mmCIF file of C-alpha atoms in Angstrom:
data_model
loop_
_atom_site.group_PDB
_atom_site.id
_atom_site.type_symbol
_atom_site.label_atom_id
_atom_site.label_comp_id
_atom_site.label_asym_id
_atom_site.label_seq_id
_atom_site.Cartn_x
_atom_site.Cartn_y
_atom_site.Cartn_z
ATOM 1 C CA UNK J 1 -145.553 47.897 61.859
ATOM 2 C CA UNK J 2 -149.069 49.077 60.881
ATOM 3 C CA UNK J 3 -150.230 52.609 61.672
ATOM 4 C CA UNK J 4 -151.720 53.060 65.090
ATOM 5 C CA UNK J 5 -154.788 54.674 63.796
ATOM 6 C CA UNK J 6 -156.600 54.403 60.507
ATOM 7 C CA UNK J 7 -159.697 56.274 60.883
ATOM 8 C CA UNK J 8 -160.226 58.901 58.168
ATOM 9 C CA UNK J 9 -160.087 62.586 59.010
ATOM 10 C CA UNK J 10 -163.471 64.107 60.051
ATOM 11 C CA UNK J 11 -164.525 67.264 61.384
ATOM 12 C CA UNK J 12 -164.790 67.274 64.952
ATOM 13 C CA UNK J 13 -168.133 67.707 66.754
ATOM 14 C CA UNK J 14 -169.081 70.231 69.289
ATOM 15 C CA UNK J 15 -167.654 69.551 72.676
ATOM 16 C CA UNK J 16 -170.959 68.587 73.958
ATOM 17 C CA UNK J 17 -171.512 66.013 71.520
ATOM 18 C CA UNK J 18 -167.940 64.709 71.985
ATOM 19 C CA UNK J 19 -168.802 64.366 76.207
ATOM 20 C CA UNK J 20 -172.201 62.955 75.226
ATOM 21 C CA UNK J 21 -170.543 60.115 72.993
ATOM 22 C CA UNK J 22 -167.738 59.327 75.499
ATOM 23 C CA UNK J 23 -170.560 58.839 78.004
ATOM 24 C CA UNK J 24 -172.934 56.913 75.860
ATOM 25 C CA UNK J 25 -170.367 54.331 74.287
ATOM 26 C CA UNK J 26 -169.383 52.484 76.975
ATOM 27 C CA UNK J 27 -172.960 52.119 78.569
ATOM 28 C CA UNK J 28 -174.203 50.725 75.251
ATOM 29 C CA UNK J 29 -171.455 48.299 74.988
ATOM 30 C CA UNK J 30 -172.226 46.989 78.282
ATOM 31 C CA UNK J 31 -175.960 46.530 77.672
ATOM 32 C CA UNK J 32 -175.856 45.187 74.229
ATOM 33 C CA UNK J 33 -175.863 41.746 73.597
ATOM 34 C CA UNK J 34 -172.780 39.863 73.386
ATOM 35 C CA UNK J 35 -172.301 38.746 69.609
ATOM 36 C CA UNK J 36 -173.019 42.556 68.707
ATOM 37 C CA UNK J 37 -170.499 43.764 71.045
ATOM 38 C CA UNK J 38 -168.102 41.294 69.799
ATOM 39 C CA UNK J 39 -168.887 41.901 66.024
ATOM 40 C CA UNK J 40 -168.056 45.667 67.184
ATOM 41 C CA UNK J 41 -164.950 45.024 69.005
ATOM 42 C CA UNK J 42 -163.597 42.978 65.968
ATOM 43 C CA UNK J 43 -164.136 45.643 63.509
ATOM 44 C CA UNK J 44 -162.144 48.264 66.031
ATOM 45 C CA UNK J 45 -159.428 45.900 67.195
ATOM 46 C CA UNK J 46 -158.020 44.859 63.438
ATOM 47 C CA UNK J 47 -155.054 47.101 63.763
ATOM 48 C CA UNK J 48 -154.133 45.965 66.760
ATOM 49 C CA UNK J 49 -154.216 42.346 65.731
ATOM 50 C CA UNK J 50 -152.247 43.130 62.448
ATOM 51 C CA UNK J 51 -149.825 44.865 64.587
ATOM 52 C CA UNK J 52 -149.731 41.744 66.988
ATOM 53 C CA UNK J 53 -149.406 39.325 64.119
ATOM 54 C CA UNK J 54 -146.647 40.988 62.582
ATOM 55 C CA UNK J 55 -144.313 41.300 65.846
ATOM 56 C CA UNK J 56 -144.938 37.964 66.496
ATOM 57 C CA UNK J 57 -144.012 36.820 62.777
ATOM 58 C CA UNK J 58 -140.985 38.630 62.663
ATOM 59 C CA UNK J 59 -139.901 36.883 66.028
ATOM 60 C CA UNK J 60 -140.690 33.476 64.300
ATOM 61 C CA UNK J 61 -138.824 34.592 61.174
ATOM 62 C CA UNK J 62 -135.818 35.993 63.077
ATOM 63 C CA UNK J 63 -135.286 32.592 64.738
ATOM 64 C CA UNK J 64 -135.755 30.827 61.530
ATOM 65 C CA UNK J 65 -133.057 32.606 59.943
ATOM 66 C CA UNK J 66 -130.605 32.413 62.467
ATOM 67 C CA UNK J 67 -130.933 28.702 63.059
ATOM 68 C CA UNK J 68 -127.986 26.695 61.459
ATOM 69 C CA UNK J 69 -127.950 23.096 60.729
ATOM 70 C CA UNK J 70 -126.964 22.158 64.254
ATOM 71 C CA UNK J 71 -130.203 23.401 65.863
ATOM 72 C CA UNK J 72 -133.182 21.635 65.743
ATOM 73 C CA UNK J 73 -135.710 22.355 63.068
ATOM 74 C CA UNK J 74 -138.033 25.382 63.551
ATOM 75 C CA UNK J 75 -141.176 22.904 63.938
ATOM 76 C CA UNK J 76 -139.755 21.050 66.688
ATOM 77 C CA UNK J 77 -138.590 24.347 68.462
ATOM 78 C CA UNK J 78 -141.861 25.721 67.990
ATOM 79 C CA UNK J 79 -144.051 22.457 68.840
ATOM 80 C CA UNK J 80 -142.166 19.854 70.142
ATOM 81 C CA UNK J 81 -140.010 20.925 72.906
ATOM 82 C CA UNK J 82 -139.919 21.473 76.655
ATOM 83 C CA UNK J 83 -143.594 21.298 77.926
ATOM 84 C CA UNK J 84 -145.084 20.974 74.651
ATOM 85 C CA UNK J 85 -143.807 17.252 74.736
ATOM 86 C CA UNK J 86 -146.010 16.425 77.824
ATOM 87 C CA UNK J 87 -149.013 18.221 76.376
ATOM 88 C CA UNK J 88 -148.896 15.977 73.159
ATOM 89 C CA UNK J 89 -148.201 13.035 75.202
ATOM 90 C CA UNK J 90 -151.012 13.631 77.663
ATOM 91 C CA UNK J 91 -153.373 14.502 74.432
ATOM 92 C CA UNK J 92 -152.250 11.022 72.878
ATOM 93 C CA UNK J 93 -151.869 8.766 75.613
ATOM 94 C CA UNK J 94 -153.391 10.250 78.570
ATOM 95 C CA UNK J 95 -152.172 11.038 81.931
ATOM 96 C CA UNK J 96 -151.868 7.361 83.263
ATOM 97 C CA UNK J 97 -149.702 6.029 80.363
ATOM 98 C CA UNK J 98 -145.860 5.970 81.338
ATOM 99 C CA UNK J 99 -143.741 8.491 79.935
ATOM 100 C CA UNK J 100 -140.309 7.107 79.509
ATOM 101 C CA UNK J 101 -137.102 8.964 80.282
ATOM 102 C CA UNK J 102 -139.432 12.301 81.050
ATOM 103 C CA UNK J 103 -140.436 11.377 84.621
ATOM 104 C CA UNK J 104 -137.549 9.481 86.006
ATOM 105 C CA UNK J 105 -137.639 12.042 88.885
ATOM 106 C CA UNK J 106 -140.900 13.358 89.344
ATOM 107 C CA UNK J 107 -142.802 9.786 89.462
ATOM 108 C CA UNK J 108 -145.851 8.132 87.929
ATOM 109 C CA UNK J 109 -147.844 11.163 88.655
ATOM 110 C CA UNK J 110 -145.496 13.550 87.018
ATOM 111 C CA UNK J 111 -147.831 14.292 84.265
ATOM 112 C CA UNK J 112 -150.421 15.406 86.454
ATOM 113 C CA UNK J 113 -148.481 18.858 87.135
ATOM 114 C CA UNK J 114 -150.049 19.721 83.639
ATOM 115 C CA UNK J 115 -153.584 21.026 83.509
ATOM 116 C CA UNK J 116 -155.764 19.249 81.128
ATOM 117 C CA UNK J 117 -157.711 21.849 79.148
ATOM 118 C CA UNK J 118 -155.043 22.364 76.512
ATOM 119 C CA UNK J 119 -154.308 18.674 76.171
ATOM 120 C CA UNK J 120 -158.070 17.928 75.716
ATOM 121 C CA UNK J 121 -158.159 20.954 72.722
ATOM 122 C CA UNK J 122 -155.267 19.221 71.175
ATOM 123 C CA UNK J 123 -156.960 15.799 71.260
ATOM 124 C CA UNK J 124 -160.120 17.252 69.906
ATOM 125 C CA UNK J 125 -158.167 18.948 66.993
ATOM 126 C CA UNK J 126 -156.096 15.716 66.404
ATOM 127 C CA UNK J 127 -159.675 13.868 65.895
ATOM 128 C CA UNK J 128 -160.763 16.345 63.412
ATOM 129 C CA UNK J 129 -157.798 17.069 61.705
ATOM 130 C CA UNK J 130 -155.741 14.489 60.026
ATOM 131 C CA UNK J 131 -152.266 15.966 61.626
ATOM 132 C CA UNK J 132 -149.762 15.247 64.086
ATOM 133 C CA UNK J 133 -150.679 16.159 67.728
ATOM 134 C CA UNK J 134 -147.375 18.344 67.881
ATOM 135 C CA UNK J 135 -148.733 20.450 65.017
ATOM 136 C CA UNK J 136 -152.208 20.705 66.312
ATOM 137 C CA UNK J 137 -150.871 21.627 69.491
ATOM 138 C CA UNK J 138 -148.830 24.452 67.748
ATOM 139 C CA UNK J 139 -152.029 25.610 65.673
ATOM 140 C CA UNK J 140 -154.289 25.687 68.969
ATOM 141 C CA UNK J 141 -151.665 27.857 70.642
ATOM 142 C CA UNK J 142 -151.430 30.312 67.593
ATOM 143 C CA UNK J 143 -155.192 30.768 67.515
ATOM 144 C CA UNK J 144 -155.416 31.347 71.104
ATOM 145 C CA UNK J 145 -152.543 33.642 70.902
ATOM 146 C CA UNK J 146 -154.725 35.789 68.631
ATOM 147 C CA UNK J 147 -157.827 35.570 70.711
ATOM 148 C CA UNK J 148 -155.444 36.492 73.528
ATOM 149 C CA UNK J 149 -154.294 39.790 71.764
ATOM 150 C CA UNK J 150 -157.944 40.447 70.851
ATOM 151 C CA UNK J 151 -159.077 40.147 74.333
ATOM 152 C CA UNK J 152 -156.182 42.390 75.706
ATOM 153 C CA UNK J 153 -157.233 44.796 73.249
ATOM 154 C CA UNK J 154 -160.928 44.900 74.247
ATOM 155 C CA UNK J 155 -160.335 44.878 78.107
ATOM 156 C CA UNK J 156 -157.407 47.829 77.599
ATOM 157 C CA UNK J 157 -159.948 49.825 75.235
ATOM 158 C CA UNK J 158 -162.605 49.165 77.756
ATOM 159 C CA UNK J 159 -160.632 50.741 80.678
ATOM 160 C CA UNK J 160 -158.744 53.305 78.557
ATOM 161 C CA UNK J 161 -159.073 54.075 75.066
ATOM 162 C CA UNK J 162 -158.567 52.622 71.516
ATOM 163 C CA UNK J 163 -154.869 54.124 70.957
ATOM 164 C CA UNK J 164 -153.612 52.818 74.307
ATOM 165 C CA UNK J 165 -155.328 49.391 73.472
ATOM 166 C CA UNK J 166 -153.481 49.201 70.594
ATOM 167 C CA UNK J 167 -150.218 49.725 72.078
ATOM 168 C CA UNK J 168 -150.996 47.683 74.966
ATOM 169 C CA UNK J 169 -151.627 44.697 72.475
ATOM 170 C CA UNK J 170 -148.091 45.151 70.784
ATOM 171 C CA UNK J 171 -146.702 45.495 74.322
ATOM 172 C CA UNK J 172 -147.952 42.204 75.138
ATOM 173 C CA UNK J 173 -146.699 40.767 71.665
ATOM 174 C CA UNK J 174 -143.106 41.910 72.503
ATOM 175 C CA UNK J 175 -143.094 41.605 76.239
ATOM 176 C CA UNK J 176 -140.133 39.465 77.539
ATOM 177 C CA UNK J 177 -140.467 35.656 76.753
ATOM 178 C CA UNK J 178 -143.418 36.640 74.250
ATOM 179 C CA UNK J 179 -141.557 33.865 72.069
ATOM 180 C CA UNK J 180 -143.743 31.480 73.869
ATOM 181 C CA UNK J 181 -146.833 33.183 72.690
ATOM 182 C CA UNK J 182 -145.816 31.395 69.212
ATOM 183 C CA UNK J 183 -144.917 28.124 70.801
ATOM 184 C CA UNK J 184 -147.326 24.998 71.732
ATOM 185 C CA UNK J 185 -147.317 26.073 75.637
ATOM 186 C CA UNK J 186 -150.369 26.949 77.577
ATOM 187 C CA UNK J 187 -149.818 30.808 77.998
ATOM 188 C CA UNK J 188 -151.734 31.855 74.698
ATOM 189 C CA UNK J 189 -154.771 29.582 75.582
ATOM 190 C CA UNK J 190 -154.504 30.580 79.308
ATOM 191 C CA UNK J 191 -154.140 34.360 78.401
ATOM 192 C CA UNK J 192 -157.305 34.194 76.073
ATOM 193 C CA UNK J 193 -159.523 33.158 78.741
ATOM 194 C CA UNK J 194 -158.286 35.273 81.312
ATOM 195 C CA UNK J 195 -158.728 38.381 79.061
ATOM 196 C CA UNK J 196 -162.334 37.678 77.927
ATOM 197 C CA UNK J 197 -163.480 36.563 81.470
ATOM 198 C CA UNK J 198 -162.546 39.871 82.826
ATOM 199 C CA UNK J 199 -163.976 41.686 79.801
ATOM 200 C CA UNK J 200 -167.144 39.939 80.519
ATOM 201 C CA UNK J 201 -167.053 40.891 84.086
ATOM 202 C CA UNK J 202 -166.243 44.600 83.176
ATOM 203 C CA UNK J 203 -169.269 44.382 81.184
ATOM 204 C CA UNK J 204 -171.469 42.672 84.172
ATOM 205 C CA UNK J 205 -171.910 39.496 82.037
ATOM 206 C CA UNK J 206 -171.227 37.447 85.018
ATOM 207 C CA UNK J 207 -172.303 34.046 83.726
ATOM 208 C CA UNK J 208 -169.690 34.189 80.818
ATOM 209 C CA UNK J 209 -166.888 35.525 83.305
ATOM 210 C CA UNK J 210 -167.691 32.640 85.567
ATOM 211 C CA UNK J 211 -167.612 29.834 82.871
ATOM 212 C CA UNK J 212 -164.139 31.604 81.121
ATOM 213 C CA UNK J 213 -162.997 31.528 84.574
ATOM 214 C CA UNK J 214 -163.663 27.988 85.305
ATOM 215 C CA UNK J 215 -161.945 27.095 82.091
ATOM 216 C CA UNK J 216 -158.854 29.048 82.984
ATOM 217 C CA UNK J 217 -158.870 27.063 86.076
ATOM 218 C CA UNK J 218 -158.286 24.257 84.044
ATOM 219 C CA UNK J 219 -155.450 25.498 82.147
ATOM 220 C CA UNK J 220 -152.867 26.463 84.602
ATOM 221 C CA UNK J 221 -152.496 26.604 88.271
ATOM 222 C CA UNK J 222 -152.341 30.294 88.097
ATOM 223 C CA UNK J 223 -156.064 30.017 87.219
ATOM 224 C CA UNK J 224 -156.604 31.002 90.785
ATOM 225 C CA UNK J 225 -156.090 34.457 89.939
ATOM 226 C CA UNK J 226 -158.914 35.006 87.261
ATOM 227 C CA UNK J 227 -161.010 33.005 89.690
ATOM 228 C CA UNK J 228 -160.282 35.029 92.660
ATOM 229 C CA UNK J 229 -160.868 38.357 90.541
ATOM 230 C CA UNK J 230 -164.211 37.124 89.329
ATOM 231 C CA UNK J 231 -165.614 35.744 92.485
ATOM 232 C CA UNK J 232 -164.609 38.845 94.408
ATOM 233 C CA UNK J 233 -165.975 41.140 91.702
ATOM 234 C CA UNK J 234 -169.131 39.214 91.883
ATOM 235 C CA UNK J 235 -169.504 39.437 95.458
ATOM 236 C CA UNK J 236 -168.823 43.044 95.878
ATOM 237 C CA UNK J 237 -171.368 43.750 93.076
ATOM 238 C CA UNK J 238 -173.684 41.564 95.264
ATOM 239 C CA UNK J 239 -173.080 43.375 98.078
ATOM 240 C CA UNK J 240 -173.855 46.763 96.473
ATOM 241 C CA UNK J 241 -176.810 45.718 94.617
ATOM 242 C CA UNK J 242 -178.123 44.632 98.016
ATOM 243 C CA UNK J 243 -177.288 47.753 99.713
ATOM 244 C CA UNK J 244 -179.049 49.850 96.922
ATOM 245 C CA UNK J 245 -181.860 47.607 97.041
ATOM 246 C CA UNK J 246 -182.144 48.206 100.938
ATOM 247 C CA UNK J 247 -182.017 52.283 100.076
ATOM 248 C CA UNK J 248 -184.426 51.952 97.336
ATOM 249 C CA UNK J 249 -182.090 52.963 94.765
ATOM 250 C CA UNK J 250 -182.158 50.032 92.383
ATOM 251 C CA UNK J 251 -185.754 50.327 92.190
ATOM 252 C CA UNK J 252 -186.706 49.393 88.406
ATOM 253 C CA UNK J 253 -183.927 47.539 87.642
ATOM 254 C CA UNK J 254 -183.524 43.774 87.076
ATOM 255 C CA UNK J 255 -182.572 41.671 89.804
ATOM 256 C CA UNK J 256 -178.602 40.140 88.991
ATOM 257 C CA UNK J 257 -178.585 38.027 92.000
ATOM 258 C CA UNK J 258 -178.976 34.779 90.064
ATOM 259 C CA UNK J 259 -176.161 35.528 87.468
ATOM 260 C CA UNK J 260 -173.738 36.953 90.071
ATOM 261 C CA UNK J 261 -174.301 34.032 92.708
ATOM 262 C CA UNK J 262 -173.800 31.722 89.306
ATOM 263 C CA UNK J 263 -170.552 33.422 88.290
ATOM 264 C CA UNK J 264 -169.569 32.732 92.361
ATOM 265 C CA UNK J 265 -170.280 29.378 92.090
ATOM 266 C CA UNK J 266 -168.891 28.312 88.652
ATOM 267 C CA UNK J 267 -165.689 30.192 88.499
ATOM 268 C CA UNK J 268 -163.739 28.099 91.016
ATOM 269 C CA UNK J 269 -165.072 24.657 89.549
ATOM 270 C CA UNK J 270 -162.293 23.981 87.172
ATOM 271 C CA UNK J 271 -159.515 24.839 89.454
ATOM 272 C CA UNK J 272 -160.704 22.901 92.451
ATOM 273 C CA UNK J 273 -161.951 19.912 90.246
ATOM 274 C CA UNK J 274 -158.481 19.145 88.959
ATOM 275 C CA UNK J 275 -157.009 20.024 92.420
ATOM 276 C CA UNK J 276 -159.509 17.327 93.885
ATOM 277 C CA UNK J 277 -158.567 14.724 90.996
ATOM 278 C CA UNK J 278 -155.129 14.737 91.475
ATOM 279 C CA UNK J 279 -155.511 14.272 95.308
ATOM 280 C CA UNK J 280 -157.818 11.605 94.362
ATOM 281 C CA UNK J 281 -155.236 9.806 92.193
ATOM 282 C CA UNK J 282 -152.478 10.238 94.425
ATOM 283 C CA UNK J 283 -154.556 9.134 97.484
ATOM 284 C CA UNK J 284 -153.556 12.629 99.637
ATOM 285 C CA UNK J 285 -155.716 15.870 99.416
ATOM 286 C CA UNK J 286 -152.065 17.659 99.079
ATOM 287 C CA UNK J 287 -151.390 15.400 95.887
ATOM 288 C CA UNK J 288 -151.084 18.001 93.592
ATOM 289 C CA UNK J 289 -148.828 20.065 95.978
ATOM 290 C CA UNK J 290 -146.670 16.834 96.311
ATOM 291 C CA UNK J 291 -146.528 16.588 92.314
ATOM 292 C CA UNK J 292 -145.328 20.202 92.291
ATOM 293 C CA UNK J 293 -142.387 19.640 95.168
ATOM 294 C CA UNK J 294 -141.467 16.576 92.995
ATOM 295 C CA UNK J 295 -140.834 19.186 90.229
ATOM 296 C CA UNK J 296 -138.997 21.438 92.313
ATOM 297 C CA UNK J 297 -141.701 24.380 92.621
ATOM 298 C CA UNK J 298 -142.796 25.245 95.905
ATOM 299 C CA UNK J 299 -144.072 28.717 97.538
ATOM 300 C CA UNK J 300 -142.007 30.530 99.947
ATOM 301 C CA UNK J 301 -143.479 33.916 99.823
ATOM 302 C CA UNK J 302 -140.917 35.480 97.889
ATOM 303 C CA UNK J 303 -137.517 34.511 99.431
ATOM 304 C CA UNK J 304 -136.330 32.655 96.984
ATOM 305 C CA UNK J 305 -137.079 35.116 94.284
ATOM 306 C CA UNK J 306 -135.692 38.057 96.610
ATOM 307 C CA UNK J 307 -132.289 36.350 96.902
ATOM 308 C CA UNK J 308 -132.083 35.731 93.051
ATOM 309 C CA UNK J 309 -133.092 39.204 92.164
ATOM 310 C CA UNK J 310 -130.060 40.128 94.654
ATOM 311 C CA UNK J 311 -127.706 37.739 92.910
ATOM 312 C CA UNK J 312 -128.035 40.070 90.109
ATOM 313 C CA UNK J 313 -126.270 42.757 91.612
ATOM 314 C CA UNK J 314 -123.797 40.636 94.148
ATOM 315 C CA UNK J 315 -122.707 37.667 91.771
ATOM 316 C CA UNK J 316 -120.832 37.226 88.873
ATOM 317 C CA UNK J 317 -120.825 35.849 86.166
ATOM 318 C CA UNK J 318 -124.426 36.593 85.113
ATOM 319 C CA UNK J 319 -126.860 35.315 82.300
ATOM 320 C CA UNK J 320 -128.941 37.289 80.226
ATOM 321 C CA UNK J 321 -132.146 35.346 81.122
ATOM 322 C CA UNK J 322 -131.708 35.750 84.609
ATOM 323 C CA UNK J 323 -130.958 39.583 84.365
ATOM 324 C CA UNK J 324 -134.193 39.870 82.035
ATOM 325 C CA UNK J 325 -136.097 37.838 84.699
ATOM 326 C CA UNK J 326 -135.035 39.874 87.478
ATOM 327 C CA UNK J 327 -136.115 43.260 85.653
ATOM 328 C CA UNK J 328 -139.237 41.876 84.750
ATOM 329 C CA UNK J 329 -140.035 40.937 88.299
ATOM 330 C CA UNK J 330 -138.965 44.478 89.645
ATOM 331 C CA UNK J 331 -140.553 46.199 86.749
ATOM 332 C CA UNK J 332 -144.024 44.292 87.611
ATOM 333 C CA UNK J 333 -143.797 45.169 91.074
ATOM 334 C CA UNK J 334 -143.351 48.789 90.494
ATOM 335 C CA UNK J 335 -146.001 48.826 87.427
ATOM 336 C CA UNK J 336 -148.379 47.074 90.108
ATOM 337 C CA UNK J 337 -147.964 49.951 92.381
ATOM 338 C CA UNK J 338 -148.635 52.399 89.259
ATOM 339 C CA UNK J 339 -151.870 50.215 88.567
ATOM 340 C CA UNK J 340 -153.443 51.058 91.991
ATOM 341 C CA UNK J 341 -152.296 54.704 91.886
ATOM 342 C CA UNK J 342 -154.315 55.113 88.307
ATOM 343 C CA UNK J 343 -157.170 53.159 89.909
ATOM 344 C CA UNK J 344 -157.805 50.540 87.422
ATOM 345 C CA UNK J 345 -160.736 48.487 88.074
ATOM 346 C CA UNK J 346 -160.484 46.410 90.900
ATOM 347 C CA UNK J 347 -161.028 43.063 88.905
ATOM 348 C CA UNK J 348 -157.875 43.841 86.878
ATOM 349 C CA UNK J 349 -155.938 44.621 90.052
ATOM 350 C CA UNK J 350 -157.089 41.605 91.794
ATOM 351 C CA UNK J 351 -155.945 39.362 89.000
ATOM 352 C CA UNK J 352 -152.897 41.149 88.118
ATOM 353 C CA UNK J 353 -151.975 41.219 91.920
ATOM 354 C CA UNK J 354 -152.683 37.488 92.095
ATOM 355 C CA UNK J 355 -150.573 36.550 89.103
ATOM 356 C CA UNK J 356 -147.732 38.652 90.636
ATOM 357 C CA UNK J 357 -147.861 37.186 93.702
ATOM 358 C CA UNK J 358 -147.771 33.619 92.534
ATOM 359 C CA UNK J 359 -145.079 34.249 90.263
ATOM 360 C CA UNK J 360 -142.942 36.351 93.006
ATOM 361 C CA UNK J 361 -143.609 33.762 95.901
ATOM 362 C CA UNK J 362 -143.057 30.730 94.095
ATOM 363 C CA UNK J 363 -139.623 28.990 94.911
ATOM 364 C CA UNK J 364 -138.051 27.514 91.680
ATOM 365 C CA UNK J 365 -137.797 27.893 87.987
ATOM 366 C CA UNK J 366 -136.392 31.704 88.262
ATOM 367 C CA UNK J 367 -135.612 31.603 84.368
ATOM 368 C CA UNK J 368 -139.251 31.284 83.801
ATOM 369 C CA UNK J 369 -140.371 34.073 85.965
ATOM 370 C CA UNK J 370 -141.270 36.245 83.051
ATOM 371 C CA UNK J 371 -143.264 33.662 81.165
ATOM 372 C CA UNK J 372 -145.184 33.194 84.338
ATOM 373 C CA UNK J 373 -146.123 37.122 84.221
ATOM 374 C CA UNK J 374 -146.986 37.051 80.308
ATOM 375 C CA UNK J 375 -150.747 36.954 81.464
ATOM 376 C CA UNK J 376 -150.547 39.624 83.671
ATOM 377 C CA UNK J 377 -151.311 42.046 80.626
ATOM 378 C CA UNK J 378 -152.990 44.794 82.992
ATOM 379 C CA UNK J 379 -149.658 45.807 83.992
ATOM 380 C CA UNK J 380 -148.789 47.042 80.569
ATOM 381 C CA UNK J 381 -151.351 49.597 80.466
ATOM 382 C CA UNK J 382 -149.433 52.347 82.553
ATOM 383 C CA UNK J 383 -146.456 51.812 79.711
ATOM 384 C CA UNK J 384 -149.106 51.751 76.802
ATOM 385 C CA UNK J 385 -150.905 54.784 78.289
ATOM 386 C CA UNK J 386 -147.391 56.801 78.330
ATOM 387 C CA UNK J 387 -146.618 55.622 74.944
ATOM 388 C CA UNK J 388 -150.040 56.529 73.316
ATOM 389 C CA UNK J 389 -149.681 59.964 75.006
ATOM 390 C CA UNK J 390 -146.371 60.631 73.076
ATOM 391 C CA UNK J 391 -145.839 62.088 69.623
ATOM 392 C CA UNK J 392 -146.433 59.789 67.123
ATOM 393 C CA UNK J 393 -142.706 59.889 66.182
ATOM 394 C CA UNK J 394 -141.559 59.111 69.443
ATOM 395 C CA UNK J 395 -143.964 56.433 70.194
ATOM 396 C CA UNK J 396 -142.894 54.535 67.058
ATOM 397 C CA UNK J 397 -139.437 55.074 67.491
ATOM 398 C CA UNK J 398 -139.666 53.445 71.167
ATOM 399 C CA UNK J 399 -141.936 50.648 69.791
ATOM 400 C CA UNK J 400 -139.336 49.721 66.700
ATOM 401 C CA UNK J 401 -136.500 49.681 69.312
ATOM 402 C CA UNK J 402 -138.878 47.497 71.833
ATOM 403 C CA UNK J 403 -139.407 45.103 68.715
ATOM 404 C CA UNK J 404 -135.928 44.912 67.720
ATOM 405 C CA UNK J 405 -134.670 43.977 71.490
ATOM 406 C CA UNK J 406 -137.795 41.369 71.834
ATOM 407 C CA UNK J 407 -136.701 39.910 68.215
ATOM 408 C CA UNK J 408 -133.262 39.550 69.427
ATOM 409 C CA UNK J 409 -134.023 38.293 72.857
ATOM 410 C CA UNK J 410 -136.257 35.815 71.247
ATOM 411 C CA UNK J 411 -133.582 34.526 69.205
ATOM 412 C CA UNK J 412 -131.532 34.258 72.176
ATOM 413 C CA UNK J 413 -133.885 31.986 73.923
ATOM 414 C CA UNK J 414 -134.667 29.519 71.301
ATOM 415 C CA UNK J 415 -131.141 29.203 69.997
ATOM 416 C CA UNK J 416 -128.725 29.901 73.031
ATOM 417 C CA UNK J 417 -130.661 29.541 76.205
ATOM 418 C CA UNK J 418 -130.188 25.828 76.942
ATOM 419 C CA UNK J 419 -133.595 25.487 79.093
ATOM 420 C CA UNK J 420 -137.139 25.915 78.867
ATOM 421 C CA UNK J 421 -138.018 29.767 77.836
#
């Protein structure tokens, strides 16, 4: 794994200068033009992206080395299995075309459970490149995973520091079910859109935050998490701005009412548009929920999840994926409480809390709960802070052990576990 920091040693400036720089840098980054900010973020993020690429390549290589003649090919496992089959079929034939053998139980609207942005990207890529749709789907996911890792780094650096951001990026690359980040699934695209939307919101670029949140709402049903985060953050900023204007505190500052109201109006558009379209196709405003019920996915407030977590302690035998899923859910709940105690920005807390509520409150697919929590990267910040504060030898030893465990678990998910990761 690349070193965490590569800056050359230099004589530290006086304390007053260091303090001045710490206070000036975030403000400059927030006020500067977006392209300049992105260039600066890219120049600082390369160690994190290199480390992320290394751990993900290690995970894929381990699967390739452990596979034997009885297993599907590596290309099939990464780009042509489980949900990837539906996305490529939608990209090639659309939603209305029948899908023989795969929708026998869910009915004619079964493909409408899959949101449209990822298939649209696959279709666009297939139009431009002379490649099969499955290969394009995998390529889109890989590029999106790198953009997502960059977004994770950018957000965490903004709310913590560079070292913590690098560690958080690596942790995202080795989280439970991180193997999905190297597959033709929506998690990479979704996390990239959410991370950069949150980054824009933290920098008060409200129109950008709203547009990206709207696109995230066209990617997964849990897009409601980033929509809620951006809308609530924009409304709170609008409220505080009006209050300061009334008291004269904002005198001389530019009026942000327009961008804030634009974010509030634009952010929910994608999510509501898809629900409305599926309702129209089904002839019932509850159409999307009915499609999900046919897939065995409902919302019961957490009763199903609680019973499955209890089963880990009360029932035997137990498979590895159930144990990891239960541990991930419990750890996510505890970590969210720590995030609140550490006073993360409200926009991150709302986003992570909504994702946690959706994952824990949903009934069905317990084996995928850890995957559903992959986009909730703000939950990694407390662990990243602790590791970044440790001695380098301790940090590298712990991260190295975690990388090994994650790689082994990825092999288990791909070659042993018989269901979708």
